[in-house]
mmCIF file of C-alpha atoms and ligand atoms in Angstrom:
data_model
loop_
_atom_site.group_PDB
_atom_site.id
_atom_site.type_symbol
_atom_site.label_atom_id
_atom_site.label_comp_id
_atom_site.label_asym_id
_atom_site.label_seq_id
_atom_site.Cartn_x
_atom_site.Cartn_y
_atom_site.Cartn_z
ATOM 1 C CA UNK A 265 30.381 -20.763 51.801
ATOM 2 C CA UNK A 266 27.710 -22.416 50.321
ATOM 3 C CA UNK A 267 26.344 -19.246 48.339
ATOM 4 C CA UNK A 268 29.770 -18.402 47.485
ATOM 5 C CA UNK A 269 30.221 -21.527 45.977
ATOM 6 C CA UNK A 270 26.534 -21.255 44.192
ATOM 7 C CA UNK A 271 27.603 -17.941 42.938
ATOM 8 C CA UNK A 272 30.552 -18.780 41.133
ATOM 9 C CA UNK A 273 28.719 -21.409 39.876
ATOM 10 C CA UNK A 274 26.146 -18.924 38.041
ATOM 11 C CA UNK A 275 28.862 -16.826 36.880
ATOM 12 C CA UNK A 276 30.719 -19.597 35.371
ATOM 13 C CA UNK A 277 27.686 -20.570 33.414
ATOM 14 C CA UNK A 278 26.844 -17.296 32.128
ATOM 15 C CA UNK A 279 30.343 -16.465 30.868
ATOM 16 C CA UNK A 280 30.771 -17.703 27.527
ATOM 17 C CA UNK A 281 33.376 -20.174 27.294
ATOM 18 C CA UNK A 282 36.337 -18.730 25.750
ATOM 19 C CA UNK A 283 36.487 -21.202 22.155
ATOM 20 C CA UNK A 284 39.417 -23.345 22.152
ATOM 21 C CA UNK A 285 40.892 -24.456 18.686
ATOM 22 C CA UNK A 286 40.111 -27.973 17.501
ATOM 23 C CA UNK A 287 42.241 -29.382 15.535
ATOM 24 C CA UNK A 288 40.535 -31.780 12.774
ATOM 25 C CA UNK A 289 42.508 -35.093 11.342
ATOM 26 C CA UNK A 290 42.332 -34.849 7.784
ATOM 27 C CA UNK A 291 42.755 -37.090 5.125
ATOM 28 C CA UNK A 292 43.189 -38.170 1.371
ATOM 29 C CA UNK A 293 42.093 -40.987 -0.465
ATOM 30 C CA UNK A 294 45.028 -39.994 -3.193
ATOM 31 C CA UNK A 295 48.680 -39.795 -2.956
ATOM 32 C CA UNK A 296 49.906 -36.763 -1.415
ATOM 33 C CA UNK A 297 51.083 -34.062 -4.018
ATOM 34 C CA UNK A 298 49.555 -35.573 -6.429
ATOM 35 C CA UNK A 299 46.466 -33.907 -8.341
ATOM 36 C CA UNK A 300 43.416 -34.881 -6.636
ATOM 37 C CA UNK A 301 45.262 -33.903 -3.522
ATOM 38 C CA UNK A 302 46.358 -30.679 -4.722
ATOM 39 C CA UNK A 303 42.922 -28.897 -3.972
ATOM 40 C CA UNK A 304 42.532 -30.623 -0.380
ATOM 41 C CA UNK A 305 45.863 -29.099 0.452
ATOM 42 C CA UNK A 306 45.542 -25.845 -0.650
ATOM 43 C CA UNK A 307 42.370 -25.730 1.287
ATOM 44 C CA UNK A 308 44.078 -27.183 4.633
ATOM 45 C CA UNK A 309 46.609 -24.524 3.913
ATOM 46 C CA UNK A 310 43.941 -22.103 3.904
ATOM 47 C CA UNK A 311 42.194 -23.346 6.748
ATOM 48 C CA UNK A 312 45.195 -23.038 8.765
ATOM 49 C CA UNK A 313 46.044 -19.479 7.961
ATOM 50 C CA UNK A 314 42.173 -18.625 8.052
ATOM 51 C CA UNK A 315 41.829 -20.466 10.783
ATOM 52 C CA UNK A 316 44.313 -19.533 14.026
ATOM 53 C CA UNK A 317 43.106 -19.821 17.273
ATOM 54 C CA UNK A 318 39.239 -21.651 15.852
ATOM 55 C CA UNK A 319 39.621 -24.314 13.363
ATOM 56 C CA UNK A 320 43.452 -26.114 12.511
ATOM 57 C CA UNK A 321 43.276 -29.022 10.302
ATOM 58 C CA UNK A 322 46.036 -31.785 10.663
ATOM 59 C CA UNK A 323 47.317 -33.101 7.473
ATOM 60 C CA UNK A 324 47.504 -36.547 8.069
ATOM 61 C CA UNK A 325 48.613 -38.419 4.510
ATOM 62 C CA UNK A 326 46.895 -40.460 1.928
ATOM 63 C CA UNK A 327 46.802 -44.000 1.109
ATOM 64 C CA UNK A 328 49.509 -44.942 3.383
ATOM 65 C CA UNK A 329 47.574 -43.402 6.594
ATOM 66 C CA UNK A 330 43.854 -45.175 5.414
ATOM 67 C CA UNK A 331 43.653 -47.251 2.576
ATOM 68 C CA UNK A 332 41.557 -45.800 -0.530
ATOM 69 C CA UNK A 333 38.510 -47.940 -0.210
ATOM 70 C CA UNK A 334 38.998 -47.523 3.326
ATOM 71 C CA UNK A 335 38.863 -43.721 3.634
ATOM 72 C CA UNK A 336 34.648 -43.574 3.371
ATOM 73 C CA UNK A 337 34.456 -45.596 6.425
ATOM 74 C CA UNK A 338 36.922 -43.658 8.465
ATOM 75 C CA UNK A 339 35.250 -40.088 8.149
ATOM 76 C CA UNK A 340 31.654 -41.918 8.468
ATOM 77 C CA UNK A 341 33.025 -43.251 11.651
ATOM 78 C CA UNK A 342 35.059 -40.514 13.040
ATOM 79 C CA UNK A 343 38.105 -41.506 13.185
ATOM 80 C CA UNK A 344 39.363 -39.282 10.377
ATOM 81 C CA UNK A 345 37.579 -35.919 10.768
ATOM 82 C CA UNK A 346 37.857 -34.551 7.212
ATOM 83 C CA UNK A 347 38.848 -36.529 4.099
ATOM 84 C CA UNK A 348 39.668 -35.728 0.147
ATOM 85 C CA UNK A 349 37.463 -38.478 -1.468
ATOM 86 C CA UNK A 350 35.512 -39.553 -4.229
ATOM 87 C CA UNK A 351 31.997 -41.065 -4.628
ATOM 88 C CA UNK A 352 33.177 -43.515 -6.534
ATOM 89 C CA UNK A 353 35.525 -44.692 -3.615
ATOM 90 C CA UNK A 354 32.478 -44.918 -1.397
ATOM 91 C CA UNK A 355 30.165 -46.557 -3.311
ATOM 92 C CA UNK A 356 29.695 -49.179 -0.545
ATOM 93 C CA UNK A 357 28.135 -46.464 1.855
ATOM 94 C CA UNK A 358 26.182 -43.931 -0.357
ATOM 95 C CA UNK A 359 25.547 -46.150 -3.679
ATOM 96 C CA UNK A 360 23.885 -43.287 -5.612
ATOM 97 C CA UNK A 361 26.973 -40.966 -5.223
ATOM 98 C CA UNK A 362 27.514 -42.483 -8.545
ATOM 99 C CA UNK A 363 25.289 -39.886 -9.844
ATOM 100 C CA UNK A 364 27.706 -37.019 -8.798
ATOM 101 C CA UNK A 365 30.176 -37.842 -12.038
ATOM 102 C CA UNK A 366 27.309 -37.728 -14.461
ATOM 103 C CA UNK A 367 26.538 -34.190 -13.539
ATOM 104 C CA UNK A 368 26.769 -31.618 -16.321
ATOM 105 C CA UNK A 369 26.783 -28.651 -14.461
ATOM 106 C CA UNK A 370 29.259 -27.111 -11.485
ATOM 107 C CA UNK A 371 29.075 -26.956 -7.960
ATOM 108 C CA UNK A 372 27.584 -23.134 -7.988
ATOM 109 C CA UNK A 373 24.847 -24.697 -10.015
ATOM 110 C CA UNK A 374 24.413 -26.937 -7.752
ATOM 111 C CA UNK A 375 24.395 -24.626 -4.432
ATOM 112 C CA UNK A 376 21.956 -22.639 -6.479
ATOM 113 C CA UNK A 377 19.250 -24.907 -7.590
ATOM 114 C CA UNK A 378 18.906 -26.976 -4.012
ATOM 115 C CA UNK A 379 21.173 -29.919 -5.903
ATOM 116 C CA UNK A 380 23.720 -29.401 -2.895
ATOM 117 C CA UNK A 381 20.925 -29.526 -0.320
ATOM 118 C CA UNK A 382 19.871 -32.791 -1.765
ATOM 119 C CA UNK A 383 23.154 -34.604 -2.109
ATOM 120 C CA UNK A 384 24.585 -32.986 1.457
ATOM 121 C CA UNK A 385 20.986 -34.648 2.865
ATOM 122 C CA UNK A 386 21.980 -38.414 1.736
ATOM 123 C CA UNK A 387 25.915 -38.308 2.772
ATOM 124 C CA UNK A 388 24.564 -37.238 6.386
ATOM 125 C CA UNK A 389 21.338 -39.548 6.322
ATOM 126 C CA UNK A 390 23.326 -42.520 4.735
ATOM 127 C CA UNK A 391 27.215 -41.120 5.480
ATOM 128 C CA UNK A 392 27.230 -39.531 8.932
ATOM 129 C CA UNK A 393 29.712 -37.115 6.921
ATOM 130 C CA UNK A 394 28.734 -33.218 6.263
ATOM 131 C CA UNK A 395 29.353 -32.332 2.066
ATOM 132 C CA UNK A 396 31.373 -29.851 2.871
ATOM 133 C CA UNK A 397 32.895 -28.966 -0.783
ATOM 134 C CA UNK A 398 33.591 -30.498 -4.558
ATOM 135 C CA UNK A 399 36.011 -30.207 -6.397
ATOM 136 C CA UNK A 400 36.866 -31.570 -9.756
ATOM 137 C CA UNK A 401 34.494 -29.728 -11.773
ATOM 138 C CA UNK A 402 35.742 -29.162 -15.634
ATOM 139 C CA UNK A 403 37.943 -32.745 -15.793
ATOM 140 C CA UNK A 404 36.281 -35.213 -17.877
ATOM 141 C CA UNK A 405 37.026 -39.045 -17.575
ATOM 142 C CA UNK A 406 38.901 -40.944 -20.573
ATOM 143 C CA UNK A 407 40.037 -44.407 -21.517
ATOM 144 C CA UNK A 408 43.649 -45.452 -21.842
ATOM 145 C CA UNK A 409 44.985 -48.176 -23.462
ATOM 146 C CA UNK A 410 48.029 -50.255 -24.284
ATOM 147 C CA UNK A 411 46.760 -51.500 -27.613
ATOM 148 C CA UNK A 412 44.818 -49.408 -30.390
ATOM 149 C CA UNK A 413 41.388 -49.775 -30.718
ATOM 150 C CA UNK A 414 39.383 -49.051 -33.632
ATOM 151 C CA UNK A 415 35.905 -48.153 -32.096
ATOM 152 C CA UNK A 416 33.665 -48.289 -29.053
ATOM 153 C CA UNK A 417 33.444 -52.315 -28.766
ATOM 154 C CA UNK A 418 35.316 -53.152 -26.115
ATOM 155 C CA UNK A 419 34.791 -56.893 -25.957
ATOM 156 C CA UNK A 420 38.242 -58.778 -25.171
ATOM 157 C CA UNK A 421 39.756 -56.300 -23.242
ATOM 158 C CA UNK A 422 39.992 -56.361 -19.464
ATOM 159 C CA UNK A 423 40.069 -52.742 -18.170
ATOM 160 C CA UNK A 424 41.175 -51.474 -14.707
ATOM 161 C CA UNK A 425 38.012 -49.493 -13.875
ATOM 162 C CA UNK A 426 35.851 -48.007 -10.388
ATOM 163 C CA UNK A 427 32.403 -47.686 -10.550
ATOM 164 C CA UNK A 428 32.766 -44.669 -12.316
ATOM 165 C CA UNK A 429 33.572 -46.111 -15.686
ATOM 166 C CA UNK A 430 32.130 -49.773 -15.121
ATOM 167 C CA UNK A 431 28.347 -49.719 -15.906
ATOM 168 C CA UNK A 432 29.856 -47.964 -19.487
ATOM 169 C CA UNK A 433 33.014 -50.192 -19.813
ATOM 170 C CA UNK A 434 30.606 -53.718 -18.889
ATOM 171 C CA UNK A 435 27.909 -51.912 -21.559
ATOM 172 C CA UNK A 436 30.223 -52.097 -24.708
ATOM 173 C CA UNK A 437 31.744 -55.283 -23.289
ATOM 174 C CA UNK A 438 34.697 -54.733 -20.754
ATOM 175 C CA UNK A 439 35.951 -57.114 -18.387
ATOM 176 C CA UNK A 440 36.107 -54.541 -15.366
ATOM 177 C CA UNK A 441 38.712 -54.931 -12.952
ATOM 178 C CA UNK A 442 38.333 -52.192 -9.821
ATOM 179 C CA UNK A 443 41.535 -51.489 -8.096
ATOM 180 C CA UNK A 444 42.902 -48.798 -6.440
ATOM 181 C CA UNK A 445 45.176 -45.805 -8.537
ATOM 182 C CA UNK A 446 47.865 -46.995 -6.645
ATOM 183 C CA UNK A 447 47.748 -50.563 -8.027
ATOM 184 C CA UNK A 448 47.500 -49.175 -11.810
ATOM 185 C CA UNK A 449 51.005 -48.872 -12.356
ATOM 186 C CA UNK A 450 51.845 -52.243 -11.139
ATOM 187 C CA UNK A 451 48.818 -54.049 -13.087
ATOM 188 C CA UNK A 452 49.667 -52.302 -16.188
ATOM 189 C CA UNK A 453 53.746 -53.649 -16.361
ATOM 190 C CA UNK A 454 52.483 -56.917 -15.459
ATOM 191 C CA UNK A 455 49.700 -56.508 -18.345
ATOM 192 C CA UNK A 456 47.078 -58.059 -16.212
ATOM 193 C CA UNK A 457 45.168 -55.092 -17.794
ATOM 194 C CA UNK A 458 45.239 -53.478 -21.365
ATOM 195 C CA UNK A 459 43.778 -50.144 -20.469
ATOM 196 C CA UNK A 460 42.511 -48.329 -17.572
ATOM 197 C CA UNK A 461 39.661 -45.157 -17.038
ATOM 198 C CA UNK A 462 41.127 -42.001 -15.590
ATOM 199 C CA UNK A 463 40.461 -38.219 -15.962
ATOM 200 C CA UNK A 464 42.359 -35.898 -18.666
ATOM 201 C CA UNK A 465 44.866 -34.951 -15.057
ATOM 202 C CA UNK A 466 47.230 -36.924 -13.289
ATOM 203 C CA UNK A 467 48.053 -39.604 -15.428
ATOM 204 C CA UNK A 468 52.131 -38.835 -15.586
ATOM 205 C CA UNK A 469 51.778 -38.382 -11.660
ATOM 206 C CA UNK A 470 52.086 -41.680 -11.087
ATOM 207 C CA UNK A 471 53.932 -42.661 -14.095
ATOM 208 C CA UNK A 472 51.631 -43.952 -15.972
ATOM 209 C CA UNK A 473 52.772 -43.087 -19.157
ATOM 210 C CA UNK A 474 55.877 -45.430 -19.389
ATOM 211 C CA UNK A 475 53.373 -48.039 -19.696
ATOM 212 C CA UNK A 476 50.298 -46.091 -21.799
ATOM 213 C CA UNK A 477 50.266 -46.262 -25.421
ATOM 214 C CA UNK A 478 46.896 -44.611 -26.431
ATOM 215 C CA UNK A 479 44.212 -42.019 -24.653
ATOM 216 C CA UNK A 480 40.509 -42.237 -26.299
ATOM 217 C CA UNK A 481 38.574 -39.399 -27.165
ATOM 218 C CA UNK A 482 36.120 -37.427 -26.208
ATOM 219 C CA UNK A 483 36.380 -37.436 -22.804
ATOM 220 C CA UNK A 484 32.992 -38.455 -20.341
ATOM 221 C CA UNK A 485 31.426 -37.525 -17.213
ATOM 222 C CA UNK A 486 32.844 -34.884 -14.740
ATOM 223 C CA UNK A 487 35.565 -35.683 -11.859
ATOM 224 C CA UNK A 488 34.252 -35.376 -8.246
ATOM 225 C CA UNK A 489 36.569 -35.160 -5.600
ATOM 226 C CA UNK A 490 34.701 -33.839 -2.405
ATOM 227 C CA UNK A 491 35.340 -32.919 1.170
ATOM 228 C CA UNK A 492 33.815 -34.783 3.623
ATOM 229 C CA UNK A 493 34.022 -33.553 7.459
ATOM 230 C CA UNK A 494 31.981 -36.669 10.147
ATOM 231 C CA UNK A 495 28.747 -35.410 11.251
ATOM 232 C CA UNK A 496 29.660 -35.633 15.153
ATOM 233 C CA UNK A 497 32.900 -33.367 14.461
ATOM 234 C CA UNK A 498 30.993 -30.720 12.386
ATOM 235 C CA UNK A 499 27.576 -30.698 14.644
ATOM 236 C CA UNK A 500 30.229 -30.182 17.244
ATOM 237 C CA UNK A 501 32.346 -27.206 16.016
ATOM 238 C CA UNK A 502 31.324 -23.801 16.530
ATOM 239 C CA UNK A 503 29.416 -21.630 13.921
ATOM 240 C CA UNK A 504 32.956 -19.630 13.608
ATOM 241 C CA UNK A 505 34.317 -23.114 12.600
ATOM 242 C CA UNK A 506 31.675 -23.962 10.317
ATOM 243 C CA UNK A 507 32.275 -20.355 8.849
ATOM 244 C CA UNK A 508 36.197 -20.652 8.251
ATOM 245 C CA UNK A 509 35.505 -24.057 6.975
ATOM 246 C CA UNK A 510 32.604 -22.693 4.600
ATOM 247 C CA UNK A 511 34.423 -20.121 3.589
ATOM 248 C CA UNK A 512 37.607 -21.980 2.474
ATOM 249 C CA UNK A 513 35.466 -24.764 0.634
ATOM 250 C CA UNK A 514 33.647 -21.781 -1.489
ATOM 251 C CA UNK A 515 37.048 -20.486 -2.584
ATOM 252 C CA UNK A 516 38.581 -23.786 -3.366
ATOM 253 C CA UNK A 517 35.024 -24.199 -5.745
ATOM 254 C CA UNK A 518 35.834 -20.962 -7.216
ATOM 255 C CA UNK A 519 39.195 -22.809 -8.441
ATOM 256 C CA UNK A 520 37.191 -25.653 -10.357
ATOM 257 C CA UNK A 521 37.257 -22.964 -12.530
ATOM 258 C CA UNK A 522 41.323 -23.318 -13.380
ATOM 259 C CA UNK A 523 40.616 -26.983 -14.904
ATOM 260 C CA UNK A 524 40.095 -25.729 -18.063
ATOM 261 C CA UNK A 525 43.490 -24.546 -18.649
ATOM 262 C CA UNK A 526 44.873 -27.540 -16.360
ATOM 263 C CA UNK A 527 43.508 -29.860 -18.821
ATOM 264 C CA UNK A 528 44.960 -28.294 -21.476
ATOM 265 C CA UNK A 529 48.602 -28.274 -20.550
ATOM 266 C CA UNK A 530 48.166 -32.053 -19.333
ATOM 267 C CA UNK A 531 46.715 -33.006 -22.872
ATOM 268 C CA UNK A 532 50.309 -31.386 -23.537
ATOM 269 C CA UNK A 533 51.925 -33.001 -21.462
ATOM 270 C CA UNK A 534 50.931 -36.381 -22.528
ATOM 271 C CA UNK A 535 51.812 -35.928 -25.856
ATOM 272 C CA UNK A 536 54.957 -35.086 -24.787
ATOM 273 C CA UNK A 537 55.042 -38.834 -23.310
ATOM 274 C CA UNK A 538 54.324 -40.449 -26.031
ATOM 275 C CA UNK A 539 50.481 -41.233 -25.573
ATOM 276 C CA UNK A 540 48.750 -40.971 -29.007
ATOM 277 C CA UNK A 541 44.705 -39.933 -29.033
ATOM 278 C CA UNK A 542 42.566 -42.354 -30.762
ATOM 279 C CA UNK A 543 39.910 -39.761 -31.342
ATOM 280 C CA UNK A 544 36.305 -41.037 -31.979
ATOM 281 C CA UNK A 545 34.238 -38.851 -34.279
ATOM 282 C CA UNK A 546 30.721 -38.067 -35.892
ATOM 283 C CA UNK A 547 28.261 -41.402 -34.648
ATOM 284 C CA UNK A 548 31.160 -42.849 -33.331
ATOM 285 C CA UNK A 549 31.935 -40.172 -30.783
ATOM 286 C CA UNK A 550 27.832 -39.642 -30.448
ATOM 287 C CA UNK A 551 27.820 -44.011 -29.431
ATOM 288 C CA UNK A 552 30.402 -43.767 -26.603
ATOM 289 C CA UNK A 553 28.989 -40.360 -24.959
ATOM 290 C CA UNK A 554 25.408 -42.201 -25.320
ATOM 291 C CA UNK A 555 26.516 -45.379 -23.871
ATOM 292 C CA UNK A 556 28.292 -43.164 -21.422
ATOM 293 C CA UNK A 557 25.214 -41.377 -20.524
ATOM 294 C CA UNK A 558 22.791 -43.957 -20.628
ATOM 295 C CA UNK A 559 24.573 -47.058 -18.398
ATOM 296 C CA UNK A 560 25.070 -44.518 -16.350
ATOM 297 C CA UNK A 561 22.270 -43.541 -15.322
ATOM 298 C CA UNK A 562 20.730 -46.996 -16.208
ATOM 299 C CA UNK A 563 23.255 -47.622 -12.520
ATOM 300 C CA UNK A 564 21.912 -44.737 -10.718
ATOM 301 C CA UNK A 565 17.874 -45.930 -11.797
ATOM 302 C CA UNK A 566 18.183 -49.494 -10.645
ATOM 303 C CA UNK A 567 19.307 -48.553 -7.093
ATOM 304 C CA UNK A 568 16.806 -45.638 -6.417
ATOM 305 C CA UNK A 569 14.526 -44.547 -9.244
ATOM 306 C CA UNK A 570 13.187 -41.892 -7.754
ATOM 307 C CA UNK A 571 15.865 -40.264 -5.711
ATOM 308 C CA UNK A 572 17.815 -40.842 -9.402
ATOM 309 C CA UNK A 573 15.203 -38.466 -10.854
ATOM 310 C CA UNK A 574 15.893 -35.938 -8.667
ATOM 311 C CA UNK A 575 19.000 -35.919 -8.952
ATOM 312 C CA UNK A 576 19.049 -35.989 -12.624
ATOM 313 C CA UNK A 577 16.276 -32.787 -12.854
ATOM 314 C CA UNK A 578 19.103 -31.030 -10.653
ATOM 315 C CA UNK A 579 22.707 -32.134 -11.857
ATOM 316 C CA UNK A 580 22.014 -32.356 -15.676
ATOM 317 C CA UNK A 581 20.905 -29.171 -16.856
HETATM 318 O O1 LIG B 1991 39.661 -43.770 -11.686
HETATM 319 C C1 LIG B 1991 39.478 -43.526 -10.506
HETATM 320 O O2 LIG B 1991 40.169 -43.980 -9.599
HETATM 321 C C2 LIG B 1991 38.383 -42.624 -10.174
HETATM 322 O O3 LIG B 1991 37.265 -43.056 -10.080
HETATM 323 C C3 LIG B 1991 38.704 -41.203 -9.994
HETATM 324 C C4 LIG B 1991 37.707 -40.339 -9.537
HETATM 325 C C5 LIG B 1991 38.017 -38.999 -9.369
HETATM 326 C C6 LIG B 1991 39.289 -38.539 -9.656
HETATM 327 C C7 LIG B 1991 40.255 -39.399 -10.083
HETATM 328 C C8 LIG B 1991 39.979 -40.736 -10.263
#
């Protein structure tokens, strides 16, 4: 009896356990459907055809399921397991993810020249999250306001900002207000702000435009909206996981690629609406990309000069 039992014993632990599918919670810190969501939920869609029987990922919802600012804190402690999210949501756990909007180059870049190995390093070390993906690349970062302006000074007005836009905003003398996109709408009609920072996309999602008289040009920066999976969940999964998972986050990259002509039809799109460009040029236009630049990195600098550096030599090239 005894050896009987001992045997099966052996042969249970030599058998490789047949892989179950997990299923992964996943969240955004946008509202669903609307454009920084889009790529997340293409690339849950994927994961689930992709995916059968290994790796299922459970849409949960946006803003409604974890609050925006709220959404870093939930992956880093597990209970979401994947989330659409942006450094500049975050800030609070991994302050120089500020860095990732300043970069000049893409993501492949990035995966090429060790950048990715870097930034993936500090959201586990200071994150518990894995970097699993970015998306974004190609979308710059404007200013919209209710009133015209006639140049970069921005003293007097109070802007709706993150820290994406603040160190610049604050530099040419902003009041900065942070709130979430889902409070723009709300602090525009009740013109507690007279202008806001948001990319080239997504500003008629939410219907901004009723309430947006003027976009500024040239555009700034580079969006980054990444995927972040908890470390515990993806030290856990099985190297077929991590593969489906991989895989699905390379071809979503590839789509980065699409912004271009995205940016173009929603530059249409606004002018359909009614918002007029106030379109710096010559020293003018050279000022707000310098101020741009400089604050920003001026941010990045004071919190960790030499960690900035590196990520400078590898995300502005
Ligand atoms: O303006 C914002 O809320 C912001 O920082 C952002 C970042 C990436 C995509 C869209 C908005």
């Amino acid at each position: 009896m005894k050896y009987l039992a001992t045997t099966a014993l052996t042969l249970a632990l030599a058998l490789p356990a047949a892989a179950e599918e997990v299923t992964l919670r996943g969240v955004t810190a946008f509202a669903t459907g609307t454009t920084f969501s889009r790529p997340f939920e293409a690339f849950v869609e994927r994961v689930n055809e992709t995916g059968e029987g290994v790796v299922q990922i459970d849409y949960v919802g946006g803003p409604e399921a974890v609050p925006t600012f709220e959404l870093g804190n939930a992956v880093s402690a597990g209970v979401v397991d994947i989330a659409n999210n942006t450094t500049a949501f975050y800030t609070n756990l991994l302050p120089l993810g500020d860095a990732l909007h300043l970069a000049t180059n893409t993501i492949q870049d990035q995966r090429e020249n060790g950048c990715y190995e870097l930034i993936d390093g500090l959201h586990q070390a200071q994150m518990n999250v894995k970097y699993l993906a970015r998306t974004g690349d190609n979308i710059q970062f404007h200013l919209y306001t209710t009133e015209p302006i006639d140049g970069p000074d921005l003293s007097g007005l109070t802007l709706r900002t993150t820290p994406v836009y603040r160190a610049m905003f604050e530099a040419l003398g902003a009041t900065a207000v942070r709130t979430a996109p889902g409070e723009v709408y709300t602090a525009l009609e009740r013109g507690a702000i007279d202008g806001y920072g948001w990319p080239i996309q997504g500003v008629l999602d939410l219907g901004w435009d009723e309430q947006t008289e003027y976009r500024v040009d040239p555009g700034f920066y580079q969006v980054d909206v990444n995927f972040l999976v908890n470390l515990d969940t993806w030290n856990a999964l099985s190297d077929e996981a991590k593969g489906v998972l991989e895989e699905a986050a390379a071809w979503i990259e590839a789509k980065n690629a699409e912004n271009i002509a995205i940016n173009e039809a929603e530059a249409a799109a606004q002018e359909e609406a009614g918002i007029e460009v106030i379109a710096f040029t010559g020293e003018t236009a050279e000022a707000w990309l310098e101020t741009a630049q400089s604050a920003g990195w001026a941010a990045i600098e004071d919190i960790d000069a030499e960690t900035a550096a590196e990520l400078k030599a590898c995300l502005v090239e």
